[in-house]
Amino acid sequence: METAGVFMTHFELQMAAIALNINIFVYTPRDGKWTPYTIETSAPARIRKSPPYDERPTCLIRLDDLHFEPVYDIS
């Protein structure tokens, strides 16, 4: 996802979180919600608390159904 035009599905996000042993959070602007992808979540679950979550999680913003960009600052 370093360049425009690179896409990822929910399944690939979940597998990346498991394989890399990291927490990935995806923000969807139209819903105003964060979706976590972690080892503990076998399927996406909505987060109801406000950021910050982990000390330095991987955060992405959903641009459309399968296109994401990195988030560098959520403060």
Coordinates of C-alpha atoms in Angstrom, one line a residue:
M1 CA 0.0 0.0 0.0
E2 CA 3.0 2.3 -0.5
T3 CA 1.6 3.5 -3.8
A4 CA -1.8 4.5 -5.1
G5 CA -3.8 1.6 -6.6
V6 CA -2.8 -1.0 -4.1
F7 CA -5.8 -2.7 -2.5
M8 CA -6.5 -5.0 0.4
T9 CA -9.6 -6.9 1.6
H10 CA -10.8 -7.5 5.2
F11 CA -9.4 -11.0 5.0
E12 CA -5.9 -9.8 4.0
L13 CA -5.9 -7.2 6.8
Q14 CA -6.8 -9.8 9.3
M15 CA -4.1 -12.2 8.0
A16 CA -1.5 -9.5 8.0
A17 CA -2.3 -8.7 11.7
I18 CA -2.0 -12.3 12.6
A19 CA 1.2 -13.0 10.5
L20 CA 2.9 -9.9 11.8
N21 CA 1.6 -10.1 15.3
I22 CA 0.4 -6.5 15.2
N23 CA -2.8 -4.5 15.8
I24 CA -4.2 -2.8 12.7
F25 CA -6.9 -0.2 13.0
V26 CA -8.9 1.0 10.0
Y27 CA -10.9 4.3 10.2
T28 CA -14.0 4.6 8.0
P29 CA -14.8 8.3 7.5
R30 CA -18.4 7.7 6.4
D31 CA -19.2 5.7 9.5
G32 CA -16.9 7.6 11.9
K33 CA -15.7 4.3 13.4
W34 CA -12.5 2.3 13.8
T35 CA -12.3 -1.4 12.9
P36 CA -9.6 -3.4 14.7
Y37 CA -7.8 -6.4 13.1
T38 CA -5.9 -8.3 15.8
I39 CA -5.0 -11.8 16.7
E40 CA -7.9 -11.7 19.2
T41 CA -10.4 -10.8 16.5
S42 CA -11.2 -13.4 14.0
A43 CA -13.6 -11.0 12.3
P44 CA -13.7 -7.2 12.3
A45 CA -15.4 -5.7 15.4
R46 CA -16.3 -2.1 16.0
I47 CA -14.3 -0.1 18.6
R48 CA -16.5 2.2 20.7
K49 CA -13.8 3.9 22.7
S50 CA -11.8 6.9 21.4
P51 CA -8.2 6.8 20.4
P52 CA -5.4 6.3 21.4
Y53 CA -5.6 2.5 21.5
D54 CA -2.2 0.9 21.7
E55 CA 1.0 2.8 22.1
R56 CA 1.9 2.7 18.4
P57 CA -0.7 0.6 16.4
T58 CA -0.7 0.5 12.6
C59 CA -3.6 2.8 11.5
L60 CA -5.1 3.1 8.1
I61 CA -7.9 5.2 6.6
R62 CA -10.5 3.6 4.3
L63 CA -10.7 5.6 1.0
D64 CA -13.2 3.2 -0.6
D65 CA -14.2 -0.4 -0.2
L66 CA -10.8 -1.9 -0.8
H67 CA -8.4 1.1 -0.8
F68 CA -6.6 2.3 2.3
E69 CA -3.9 4.8 3.1
P70 CA -1.7 5.1 6.2
V71 CA -2.6 7.4 9.0
Y72 CA 0.4 9.3 10.4
D73 CA -1.3 11.3 13.2
I74 CA -4.6 10.8 14.9
S75 CA -4.2 13.5 17.6

